Structures are given as C-alpha cells and as structure tokens.
PDB file of C-alpha atoms in Angstrom:
ATOM      1  CA  MET C   1      18.717 192.087 120.435  1.00  0.00           C
ATOM      2  CA  ARG C   2      20.625 189.089 121.251  1.00  0.00           C
ATOM      3  CA  GLN C   3      23.646 188.783 119.000  1.00  0.00           C
ATOM      4  CA  MET C   4      26.919 186.706 119.151  1.00  0.00           C
ATOM      5  CA  LYS C   5      30.299 187.051 118.137  1.00  0.00           C
ATOM      6  CA  LEU C   6      33.205 184.484 117.263  1.00  0.00           C
ATOM      7  CA  PHE C   7      36.505 184.316 117.897  1.00  0.00           C
ATOM      8  CA  LYS C   8      39.112 181.989 116.552  1.00  0.00           C
ATOM      9  CA  GLY C   9      42.547 181.376 117.836  1.00  0.00           C
ATOM     10  CA  VAL C  10      45.005 178.705 118.487  1.00  0.00           C
ATOM     11  CA  GLU C  11      46.204 176.889 121.625  1.00  0.00           C
ATOM     12  CA  MET C  12      49.753 178.338 121.572  1.00  0.00           C
ATOM     13  CA  GLU C  13      48.137 181.934 121.378  1.00  0.00           C
ATOM     14  CA  ILE C  14      45.852 181.591 124.068  1.00  0.00           C
ATOM     15  CA  SER C  15      46.734 184.768 126.256  1.00  0.00           C
ATOM     16  CA  THR C  16      46.348 186.707 122.849  1.00  0.00           C
ATOM     17  CA  LEU C  17      42.822 185.523 122.220  1.00  0.00           C
ATOM     18  CA  GLU C  18      41.768 186.306 125.556  1.00  0.00           C
ATOM     19  CA  THR C  19      43.126 189.649 125.430  1.00  0.00           C
ATOM     20  CA  GLU C  20      41.089 190.218 122.125  1.00  0.00           C
ATOM     21  CA  VAL C  21      38.095 189.029 123.766  1.00  0.00           C
ATOM     22  CA  ASN C  22      38.338 191.095 126.706  1.00  0.00           C
ATOM     23  CA  GLU C  23      39.205 194.397 124.740  1.00  0.00           C
ATOM     24  CA  TRP C  24      36.274 193.936 122.326  1.00  0.00           C
ATOM     25  CA  ILE C  25      33.841 193.531 125.562  1.00  0.00           C
ATOM     26  CA  GLN C  26      35.468 196.739 127.187  1.00  0.00           C
ATOM     27  CA  GLU C  27      35.738 198.861 123.954  1.00  0.00           C
ATOM     28  CA  ASN C  28      32.421 198.360 122.697  1.00  0.00           C
ATOM     29  CA  GLY C  29      30.615 198.357 126.157  1.00  0.00           C
ATOM     30  CA  ILE C  30      29.219 194.957 125.584  1.00  0.00           C
ATOM     31  CA  ASP C  31      26.361 193.552 127.737  1.00  0.00           C
ATOM     32  CA  VAL C  32      27.370 189.689 127.958  1.00  0.00           C
ATOM     33  CA  ILE C  33      24.634 187.145 128.340  1.00  0.00           C
ATOM     34  CA  SER C  34      27.177 183.897 127.682  1.00  0.00           C
ATOM     35  CA  ILE C  35      30.644 182.812 127.006  1.00  0.00           C
ATOM     36  CA  SER C  36      31.539 179.554 125.812  1.00  0.00           C
ATOM     37  CA  GLY C  37      34.153 177.919 123.895  1.00  0.00           C
ATOM     38  CA  ASN C  38      35.446 174.759 121.851  1.00  0.00           C
ATOM     39  CA  ILE C  39      39.161 173.303 121.706  1.00  0.00           C
ATOM     40  CA  THR C  40      39.818 171.128 118.976  1.00  0.00           C
ATOM     41  CA  PRO C  41      41.787 167.682 119.775  1.00  0.00           C
ATOM     42  CA  GLN C  42      45.364 167.831 119.356  1.00  0.00           C
ATOM     43  CA  SER C  43      46.745 166.325 115.872  1.00  0.00           C
ATOM     44  CA  TYR C  44      49.850 165.445 114.762  1.00  0.00           C
ATOM     45  CA  SER C  45      52.321 167.767 112.955  1.00  0.00           C
ATOM     46  CA  SER C  46      52.011 167.409 108.850  1.00  0.00           C
ATOM     47  CA  ARG C  47      55.661 167.056 108.722  1.00  0.00           C
ATOM     48  CA  GLY C  48      55.275 163.260 110.151  1.00  0.00           C
ATOM     49  CA  GLN C  49      56.705 164.028 113.331  1.00  0.00           C
ATOM     50  CA  GLU C  50      55.754 163.172 116.864  1.00  0.00           C
ATOM     51  CA  ARG C  51      55.181 166.545 117.709  1.00  0.00           C
ATOM     52  CA  MET C  52      51.576 167.257 118.092  1.00  0.00           C
ATOM     53  CA  SER C  53      50.416 170.776 116.626  1.00  0.00           C
ATOM     54  CA  GLY C  54      48.330 173.332 118.462  1.00  0.00           C
ATOM     55  CA  SER C  55      44.533 173.015 118.565  1.00  0.00           C
ATOM     56  CA  ASP C  56      41.924 175.529 117.195  1.00  0.00           C
ATOM     57  CA  ILE C  57      40.045 177.726 119.786  1.00  0.00           C
ATOM     58  CA  LEU C  58      36.695 179.023 119.073  1.00  0.00           C
ATOM     59  CA  ILE C  59      35.044 181.337 121.740  1.00  0.00           C
ATOM     60  CA  ILE C  60      31.259 182.136 121.397  1.00  0.00           C
ATOM     61  CA  VAL C  61      30.020 185.468 122.975  1.00  0.00           C
ATOM     62  CA  GLU C  62      26.098 186.044 123.380  1.00  0.00           C
ATOM     63  CA  TYR C  63      25.416 189.535 123.930  1.00  0.00           C
ATOM     64  CA  GLU C  64      22.566 192.118 124.279  1.00  0.00           C
ATOM     65  CA  LYS C  65      22.871 195.111 121.800  1.00  0.00           C
TER      66      LYS C  65
END
C-alpha cells in the first residue's frame, strides 16, 4: 500500500532535516517511491530589519508499505 510522510524544516537547519529523512528511511527499511520538496520564498524579518528570515522547507516522501 502506498503511503506518504511529510517532513518540515527550516532553511538554516537543512542538514538536520536531511539527516532526519535519511535516518527515518534507514531505520524503518522504507521502500521509497519518490521524494519531492518545496521551499518557501524568503521573507523579511518581523523586526523590520533588512535581514531575510529563513525559508520553510517541506519534504514529501512517497513510499510502499
């Protein structure tokens, strides 16, 4: 049966998100069908400064169970 799992992270912690996804796949013996993702556009900090805040990242893993 095909299923999906969603992972959410932030741009500044992308390596942590990558590790989380990879560990989940390895620890659960997941048979991955596809992986896709999306990153939101950067936005200005709520402090009114010119500095951009990190973007949200969404990873979608479709797998067979």
